[in-house]
Amino acid sequence: QITLKESGPTVVKPTQTLTLTCIFSGFSLNTSGVAVVWIRQPPGKALEWLALIYWDDDKRYSSSLKNRLTITKDTSKNQVVLTMTNMDPVDTATYYCAHRDATRRVFGIWGQGTMVTVSS
Amino acid sequence: DIQMTQSPSTLSASVGDRVTITCRASQAINVWLAWFQQKPGKVPKLLIYKASSLESGVPSRFSGSGSGTEFTLTISSLQPDDFATYYCQQYNTHWTFGQGTKVEIK
């Protein structure tokens, strides 16, 4: 059974750097085709893809946020970390990590999400 | 970047109605489209992938169709559990979600 769980601060101040961790189980990020993705959703708004990391350490970033994002993995710890610099109140959102299925290429299983508020 | 546009933004319907949501891509994405359902305060749930493939465990009243730039999600007979927001997502080139369609009770 695949599970993912996000963790990180609930509140960050403007200009600070956000670090979120996704700890997963039930799959290996060493398996060909597998990836973990980060997605966010501001309150009452739509989903927005942020970043994705493949099993081979290839990385993809949203073009609108790529200058602020870094995604890394630690396969020995079964975790993926997302950092977002220069946080702003508009970055207030629920942040999700999800598993990208190697065969079907879809985000089939998501974590519960973690709410991050940016406020001074 | 590929943009995804859903219509309508809000849909009012009754139990038993046939409901159709449309998703349009700004460029051709073949069949690389998924549909998600999200209820308030809950995690998005995958319903359909590859435009028309039903995710395991999803009721057969849900169906998807389309290719290229035009896609639809159809609920053949709306049930009380189906009142939610629905998102399309392309995964042809990177990943983009539509803005969502809220299905509310008429």
PDB file of C-alpha atoms in Angstrom:
ATOM      1  CA  GLN A   1       0.000   0.000   0.000  1.00  0.00           C
ATOM      2  CA  ILE A   2       1.425   3.341  -1.065  1.00  0.00           C
ATOM      3  CA  THR A   3       1.230   6.208   1.387  1.00  0.00           C
ATOM      4  CA  LEU A   4       2.726   9.688   1.457  1.00  0.00           C
ATOM      5  CA  LYS A   5       2.774  12.262   4.221  1.00  0.00           C
ATOM      6  CA  GLU A   6       3.840  15.878   4.083  1.00  0.00           C
ATOM      7  CA  SER A   7       5.436  17.742   6.953  1.00  0.00           C
ATOM      8  CA  GLY A   8       6.769  21.205   7.534  1.00  0.00           C
ATOM      9  CA  PRO A   9       6.028  24.515   9.215  1.00  0.00           C
ATOM     10  CA  THR A  10       2.457  25.714   9.388  1.00  0.00           C
ATOM     11  CA  VAL A  11       3.485  29.381   9.379  1.00  0.00           C
ATOM     12  CA  VAL A  12       6.384  31.124   7.683  1.00  0.00           C
ATOM     13  CA  LYS A  13       7.202  34.788   7.470  1.00  0.00           C
ATOM     14  CA  PRO A  14       7.441  36.723   4.220  1.00  0.00           C
ATOM     15  CA  THR A  15      10.879  36.427   2.553  1.00  0.00           C
ATOM     16  CA  GLN A  16      11.665  33.236   4.478  1.00  0.00           C
ATOM     17  CA  THR A  17      12.441  29.911   2.848  1.00  0.00           C
ATOM     18  CA  LEU A  18       9.910  27.100   3.146  1.00  0.00           C
ATOM     19  CA  THR A  19      11.133  23.527   3.493  1.00  0.00           C
ATOM     20  CA  LEU A  20       8.630  20.713   3.126  1.00  0.00           C
ATOM     21  CA  THR A  21       9.297  17.004   3.480  1.00  0.00           C
ATOM     22  CA  CYS A  22       7.342  14.180   1.905  1.00  0.00           C
ATOM     23  CA  ILE A  23       7.893  10.801   3.563  1.00  0.00           C
ATOM     24  CA  PHE A  24       6.542   7.875   1.621  1.00  0.00           C
ATOM     25  CA  SER A  25       6.147   4.126   1.869  1.00  0.00           C
ATOM     26  CA  GLY A  26       4.987   1.303  -0.336  1.00  0.00           C
ATOM     27  CA  PHE A  27       7.239   2.127  -3.287  1.00  0.00           C
ATOM     28  CA  SER A  28      10.843   2.868  -4.109  1.00  0.00           C
ATOM     29  CA  LEU A  29      12.157   5.969  -5.818  1.00  0.00           C
ATOM     30  CA  ASN A  30      14.802   3.704  -7.306  1.00  0.00           C
ATOM     31  CA  THR A  31      12.197   2.040  -9.528  1.00  0.00           C
ATOM     32  CA  SER A  32      12.307   3.053 -13.175  1.00  0.00           C
ATOM     33  CA  GLY A  33       9.571   5.475 -14.147  1.00  0.00           C
ATOM     34  CA  VAL A  34       8.478   6.359 -10.627  1.00  0.00           C
ATOM     35  CA  ALA A  35       8.375   9.975  -9.535  1.00  0.00           C
ATOM     36  CA  VAL A  36       7.164  12.145  -6.687  1.00  0.00           C
ATOM     37  CA  VAL A  37       5.458  15.460  -7.338  1.00  0.00           C
ATOM     38  CA  TRP A  38       4.575  18.533  -5.308  1.00  0.00           C
ATOM     39  CA  ILE A  39       1.275  20.326  -5.924  1.00  0.00           C
ATOM     40  CA  ARG A  40      -0.307  23.201  -4.033  1.00  0.00           C
ATOM     41  CA  GLN A  41      -3.762  24.670  -3.630  1.00  0.00           C
ATOM     42  CA  PRO A  42      -4.445  28.140  -2.217  1.00  0.00           C
ATOM     43  CA  PRO A  43      -7.631  28.339  -0.158  1.00  0.00           C
ATOM     44  CA  GLY A  44     -10.659  28.208  -2.457  1.00  0.00           C
ATOM     45  CA  LYS A  45      -8.513  28.062  -5.571  1.00  0.00           C
ATOM     46  CA  ALA A  46      -7.318  25.532  -8.122  1.00  0.00           C
ATOM     47  CA  LEU A  47      -4.527  22.993  -7.951  1.00  0.00           C
ATOM     48  CA  GLU A  48      -1.086  24.061  -9.176  1.00  0.00           C
ATOM     49  CA  TRP A  49       1.770  21.734 -10.064  1.00  0.00           C
ATOM     50  CA  LEU A  50       5.102  22.858  -8.563  1.00  0.00           C
ATOM     51  CA  ALA A  51       7.889  20.341  -9.056  1.00  0.00           C
ATOM     52  CA  LEU A  52       8.575  16.694  -9.811  1.00  0.00           C
ATOM     53  CA  ILE A  53      11.536  14.412  -9.286  1.00  0.00           C
ATOM     54  CA  TYR A  54      12.078  11.159 -11.173  1.00  0.00           C
ATOM     55  CA  TRP A  55      13.696   7.940 -10.005  1.00  0.00           C
ATOM     56  CA  ASP A  56      16.855   8.862 -11.929  1.00  0.00           C
ATOM     57  CA  ASP A  57      17.071  12.278 -10.204  1.00  0.00           C
ATOM     58  CA  ASP A  58      15.798  14.131 -13.258  1.00  0.00           C
ATOM     59  CA  LYS A  59      13.824  17.153 -12.081  1.00  0.00           C
ATOM     60  CA  ARG A  60      11.077  19.341 -13.509  1.00  0.00           C
ATOM     61  CA  TYR A  61       9.866  22.697 -12.245  1.00  0.00           C
ATOM     62  CA  SER A  62       6.894  24.924 -12.888  1.00  0.00           C
ATOM     63  CA  SER A  63       8.056  27.634 -15.256  1.00  0.00           C
ATOM     64  CA  SER A  64       6.429  30.353 -13.153  1.00  0.00           C
ATOM     65  CA  LEU A  65       8.197  29.273  -9.951  1.00  0.00           C
ATOM     66  CA  LYS A  66      11.361  27.547 -11.086  1.00  0.00           C
ATOM     67  CA  ASN A  67      13.649  30.288  -9.789  1.00  0.00           C
ATOM     68  CA  ARG A  68      12.329  29.723  -6.266  1.00  0.00           C
ATOM     69  CA  LEU A  69      12.032  25.937  -6.116  1.00  0.00           C
ATOM     70  CA  THR A  70      14.405  23.087  -5.397  1.00  0.00           C
ATOM     71  CA  ILE A  71      13.352  19.449  -5.188  1.00  0.00           C
ATOM     72  CA  THR A  72      15.607  16.707  -3.874  1.00  0.00           C
ATOM     73  CA  LYS A  73      15.276  13.084  -2.847  1.00  0.00           C
ATOM     74  CA  ASP A  74      16.841  10.779  -0.315  1.00  0.00           C
ATOM     75  CA  THR A  75      15.977   7.272  -1.398  1.00  0.00           C
ATOM     76  CA  SER A  76      17.582   5.726   1.687  1.00  0.00           C
ATOM     77  CA  LYS A  77      15.109   7.634   3.849  1.00  0.00           C
ATOM     78  CA  ASN A  78      12.172   7.375   1.433  1.00  0.00           C
ATOM     79  CA  GLN A  79      11.729  11.092   1.397  1.00  0.00           C
ATOM     80  CA  VAL A  80      11.486  14.006  -0.999  1.00  0.00           C
ATOM     81  CA  VAL A  81      12.163  17.575   0.044  1.00  0.00           C
ATOM     82  CA  LEU A  82      10.847  20.751  -1.567  1.00  0.00           C
ATOM     83  CA  THR A  83      12.290  24.153  -0.769  1.00  0.00           C
ATOM     84  CA  MET A  84      10.672  27.397  -1.845  1.00  0.00           C
ATOM     85  CA  THR A  85      12.532  30.632  -1.317  1.00  0.00           C
ATOM     86  CA  ASN A  86      11.303  34.171  -0.743  1.00  0.00           C
ATOM     87  CA  MET A  87       7.860  33.202   0.530  1.00  0.00           C
ATOM     88  CA  ASP A  88       5.002  35.661   0.064  1.00  0.00           C
ATOM     89  CA  PRO A  89       1.443  35.739   1.421  1.00  0.00           C
ATOM     90  CA  VAL A  90       0.200  34.595  -2.012  1.00  0.00           C
ATOM     91  CA  ASP A  91       2.057  31.335  -1.379  1.00  0.00           C
ATOM     92  CA  THR A  92      -0.383  30.516   1.416  1.00  0.00           C
ATOM     93  CA  ALA A  93      -1.784  27.140   0.410  1.00  0.00           C
ATOM     94  CA  THR A  94      -2.168  23.477   1.145  1.00  0.00           C
ATOM     95  CA  TYR A  95       0.885  21.686  -0.209  1.00  0.00           C
ATOM     96  CA  TYR A  96       0.515  18.093  -1.382  1.00  0.00           C
ATOM     97  CA  CYS A  97       3.005  15.484  -2.457  1.00  0.00           C
ATOM     98  CA  ALA A  98       1.870  12.646  -4.683  1.00  0.00           C
ATOM     99  CA  HIS A  99       3.127   9.462  -6.313  1.00  0.00           C
ATOM    100  CA  ARG A 100       3.493   9.368 -10.068  1.00  0.00           C
ATOM    101  CA  ASP A 101       2.691   5.912 -11.363  1.00  0.00           C
ATOM    102  CA  ALA A 102       5.460   4.563 -13.603  1.00  0.00           C
ATOM    103  CA  THR A 103       3.128   2.774 -16.006  1.00  0.00           C
ATOM    104  CA  ARG A 104       0.137   5.074 -16.183  1.00  0.00           C
ATOM    105  CA  ARG A 105       2.089   8.305 -15.603  1.00  0.00           C
ATOM    106  CA  VAL A 106      -0.629   9.731 -13.371  1.00  0.00           C
ATOM    107  CA  PHE A 107      -0.719  11.167  -9.872  1.00  0.00           C
ATOM    108  CA  GLY A 108      -2.787   8.368  -8.443  1.00  0.00           C
ATOM    109  CA  ILE A 109      -1.989   8.581  -4.754  1.00  0.00           C
ATOM    110  CA  TRP A 110      -1.680  11.780  -2.766  1.00  0.00           C
ATOM    111  CA  GLY A 111      -0.626  12.693   0.720  1.00  0.00           C
ATOM    112  CA  GLN A 112      -3.080  14.357   3.072  1.00  0.00           C
ATOM    113  CA  GLY A 113      -1.557  17.770   2.436  1.00  0.00           C
ATOM    114  CA  THR A 114      -0.068  20.330   4.782  1.00  0.00           C
ATOM    115  CA  MET A 115      -1.384  23.876   5.150  1.00  0.00           C
ATOM    116  CA  VAL A 116       1.221  26.620   5.064  1.00  0.00           C
ATOM    117  CA  THR A 117       0.344  30.205   5.936  1.00  0.00           C
ATOM    118  CA  VAL A 118       2.673  33.040   5.035  1.00  0.00           C
ATOM    119  CA  SER A 119       2.239  35.864   7.480  1.00  0.00           C
ATOM    120  CA  SER A 120       4.347  38.283   9.446  1.00  0.00           C
TER     121      SER A 120
ATOM    122  CA  ASP B   1       3.113  26.197 -21.122  1.00  0.00           C
ATOM    123  CA  ILE B   2      -0.073  24.307 -21.894  1.00  0.00           C
ATOM    124  CA  GLN B   3      -3.190  25.966 -20.489  1.00  0.00           C
ATOM    125  CA  MET B   4      -6.280  23.986 -19.514  1.00  0.00           C
ATOM    126  CA  THR B   5      -9.696  25.645 -19.574  1.00  0.00           C
ATOM    127  CA  GLN B   6     -12.735  24.001 -18.022  1.00  0.00           C
ATOM    128  CA  SER B   7     -16.354  24.877 -18.611  1.00  0.00           C
ATOM    129  CA  PRO B   8     -18.576  25.620 -16.937  1.00  0.00           C
ATOM    130  CA  SER B   9     -16.961  26.942 -13.753  1.00  0.00           C
ATOM    131  CA  THR B  10     -20.082  26.066 -11.779  1.00  0.00           C
ATOM    132  CA  LEU B  11     -22.821  23.631 -12.645  1.00  0.00           C
ATOM    133  CA  SER B  12     -26.124  23.286 -10.815  1.00  0.00           C
ATOM    134  CA  ALA B  13     -27.754  19.901 -11.172  1.00  0.00           C
ATOM    135  CA  SER B  14     -30.151  17.498  -9.515  1.00  0.00           C
ATOM    136  CA  VAL B  15     -29.726  13.910  -8.438  1.00  0.00           C
ATOM    137  CA  GLY B  16     -30.243  11.688 -11.446  1.00  0.00           C
ATOM    138  CA  ASP B  17     -29.159  14.306 -13.982  1.00  0.00           C
ATOM    139  CA  ARG B  18     -26.648  13.587 -16.707  1.00  0.00           C
ATOM    140  CA  VAL B  19     -23.752  15.988 -16.250  1.00  0.00           C
ATOM    141  CA  THR B  20     -21.014  16.898 -18.711  1.00  0.00           C
ATOM    142  CA  ILE B  21     -17.899  18.946 -17.997  1.00  0.00           C
ATOM    143  CA  THR B  22     -15.625  20.123 -20.778  1.00  0.00           C
ATOM    144  CA  CYS B  23     -11.880  20.663 -20.678  1.00  0.00           C
ATOM    145  CA  ARG B  24      -9.961  22.335 -23.476  1.00  0.00           C
ATOM    146  CA  ALA B  25      -6.175  22.320 -23.887  1.00  0.00           C
ATOM    147  CA  SER B  26      -4.296  25.231 -25.463  1.00  0.00           C
ATOM    148  CA  GLN B  27      -2.408  22.750 -27.625  1.00  0.00           C
ATOM    149  CA  ALA B  28      -2.797  19.116 -28.538  1.00  0.00           C
ATOM    150  CA  ILE B  29      -2.108  16.689 -25.705  1.00  0.00           C
ATOM    151  CA  ASN B  30      -3.040  13.404 -27.408  1.00  0.00           C
ATOM    152  CA  VAL B  31      -4.936  11.453 -24.709  1.00  0.00           C
ATOM    153  CA  TRP B  32      -2.765  12.464 -21.787  1.00  0.00           C
ATOM    154  CA  LEU B  33      -5.547  13.841 -19.653  1.00  0.00           C
ATOM    155  CA  ALA B  34      -6.770  12.942 -16.176  1.00  0.00           C
ATOM    156  CA  TRP B  35      -9.831  13.939 -14.171  1.00  0.00           C
ATOM    157  CA  PHE B  36      -9.883  14.411 -10.414  1.00  0.00           C
ATOM    158  CA  GLN B  37     -12.716  14.854  -7.938  1.00  0.00           C
ATOM    159  CA  GLN B  38     -12.208  16.941  -4.825  1.00  0.00           C
ATOM    160  CA  LYS B  39     -14.595  17.434  -1.930  1.00  0.00           C
ATOM    161  CA  PRO B  40     -14.198  20.300   0.553  1.00  0.00           C
ATOM    162  CA  GLY B  41     -11.264  19.733   2.877  1.00  0.00           C
ATOM    163  CA  LYS B  42     -10.333  16.485   1.154  1.00  0.00           C
ATOM    164  CA  VAL B  43      -7.516  15.249  -1.052  1.00  0.00           C
ATOM    165  CA  PRO B  44      -8.123  15.138  -4.821  1.00  0.00           C
ATOM    166  CA  LYS B  45      -9.138  11.707  -6.031  1.00  0.00           C
ATOM    167  CA  LEU B  46      -8.191  10.315  -9.438  1.00  0.00           C
ATOM    168  CA  LEU B  47     -11.254   9.312 -11.478  1.00  0.00           C
ATOM    169  CA  ILE B  48     -10.116   8.987 -15.086  1.00  0.00           C
ATOM    170  CA  TYR B  49      -6.715   8.753 -16.756  1.00  0.00           C
ATOM    171  CA  LYS B  50      -5.563   8.596 -20.359  1.00  0.00           C
ATOM    172  CA  ALA B  51      -8.716  10.531 -21.233  1.00  0.00           C
ATOM    173  CA  SER B  52     -11.098   7.582 -20.919  1.00  0.00           C
ATOM    174  CA  SER B  53      -9.644   4.931 -18.595  1.00  0.00           C
ATOM    175  CA  LEU B  54     -11.602   4.495 -15.377  1.00  0.00           C
ATOM    176  CA  GLU B  55      -9.517   4.321 -12.223  1.00  0.00           C
ATOM    177  CA  SER B  56     -10.036   1.172 -10.189  1.00  0.00           C
ATOM    178  CA  GLY B  57     -12.887   1.504  -7.736  1.00  0.00           C
ATOM    179  CA  VAL B  58     -14.501   4.476  -9.441  1.00  0.00           C
ATOM    180  CA  PRO B  59     -18.199   3.989 -10.249  1.00  0.00           C
ATOM    181  CA  SER B  60     -19.026   3.282 -13.864  1.00  0.00           C
ATOM    182  CA  ARG B  61     -21.370   6.297 -14.032  1.00  0.00           C
ATOM    183  CA  PHE B  62     -18.189   8.307 -14.560  1.00  0.00           C
ATOM    184  CA  SER B  63     -16.761   8.319 -18.072  1.00  0.00           C
ATOM    185  CA  GLY B  64     -14.273  10.368 -20.027  1.00  0.00           C
ATOM    186  CA  SER B  65     -13.740  11.005 -23.698  1.00  0.00           C
ATOM    187  CA  GLY B  66     -11.746  13.123 -26.108  1.00  0.00           C
ATOM    188  CA  SER B  67      -8.325  13.522 -27.603  1.00  0.00           C
ATOM    189  CA  GLY B  68      -6.169  16.300 -28.929  1.00  0.00           C
ATOM    190  CA  THR B  69      -7.534  19.478 -27.370  1.00  0.00           C
ATOM    191  CA  GLU B  70     -11.150  18.704 -26.397  1.00  0.00           C
ATOM    192  CA  PHE B  71     -12.162  16.437 -23.543  1.00  0.00           C
ATOM    193  CA  THR B  72     -15.280  15.700 -21.540  1.00  0.00           C
ATOM    194  CA  LEU B  73     -16.126  14.130 -18.214  1.00  0.00           C
ATOM    195  CA  THR B  74     -19.623  12.722 -18.018  1.00  0.00           C
ATOM    196  CA  ILE B  75     -21.553  11.565 -14.989  1.00  0.00           C
ATOM    197  CA  SER B  76     -24.418   9.513 -16.370  1.00  0.00           C
ATOM    198  CA  SER B  77     -26.722   9.814 -13.357  1.00  0.00           C
ATOM    199  CA  LEU B  78     -25.620  12.253 -10.672  1.00  0.00           C
ATOM    200  CA  GLN B  79     -25.591  10.824  -7.153  1.00  0.00           C
ATOM    201  CA  PRO B  80     -25.534  12.715  -3.834  1.00  0.00           C
ATOM    202  CA  ASP B  81     -21.892  11.712  -3.328  1.00  0.00           C
ATOM    203  CA  ASP B  82     -20.914  13.373  -6.627  1.00  0.00           C
ATOM    204  CA  PHE B  83     -21.412  16.976  -5.538  1.00  0.00           C
ATOM    205  CA  ALA B  84     -17.827  18.176  -5.578  1.00  0.00           C
ATOM    206  CA  THR B  85     -15.287  20.098  -7.622  1.00  0.00           C
ATOM    207  CA  TYR B  86     -13.774  18.407 -10.649  1.00  0.00           C
ATOM    208  CA  TYR B  87     -10.376  19.179 -12.166  1.00  0.00           C
ATOM    209  CA  CYS B  88      -8.858  18.121 -15.451  1.00  0.00           C
ATOM    210  CA  GLN B  89      -5.095  17.781 -15.705  1.00  0.00           C
ATOM    211  CA  GLN B  90      -2.861  17.371 -18.727  1.00  0.00           C
ATOM    212  CA  TYR B  91       0.315  15.314 -18.490  1.00  0.00           C
ATOM    213  CA  ASN B  92       1.537  15.477 -22.059  1.00  0.00           C
ATOM    214  CA  THR B  93       4.088  18.215 -21.419  1.00  0.00           C
ATOM    215  CA  HIS B  94       4.795  18.825 -17.784  1.00  0.00           C
ATOM    216  CA  TRP B  95       1.558  19.028 -15.839  1.00  0.00           C
ATOM    217  CA  THR B  96      -1.254  21.577 -15.753  1.00  0.00           C
ATOM    218  CA  PHE B  97      -4.609  21.596 -13.991  1.00  0.00           C
ATOM    219  CA  GLY B  98      -7.774  23.266 -15.127  1.00  0.00           C
ATOM    220  CA  GLN B  99      -9.396  25.874 -12.916  1.00  0.00           C
ATOM    221  CA  GLY B 100     -12.049  23.452 -11.679  1.00  0.00           C
ATOM    222  CA  THR B 101     -15.782  22.910 -12.114  1.00  0.00           C
ATOM    223  CA  LYS B 102     -17.965  22.954  -9.038  1.00  0.00           C
ATOM    224  CA  VAL B 103     -20.994  20.684  -9.268  1.00  0.00           C
ATOM    225  CA  GLU B 104     -23.592  21.944  -6.830  1.00  0.00           C
ATOM    226  CA  ILE B 105     -27.100  20.966  -5.863  1.00  0.00           C
ATOM    227  CA  LYS B 106     -29.824  22.646  -7.895  1.00  0.00           C
TER     228      LYS B 106
END
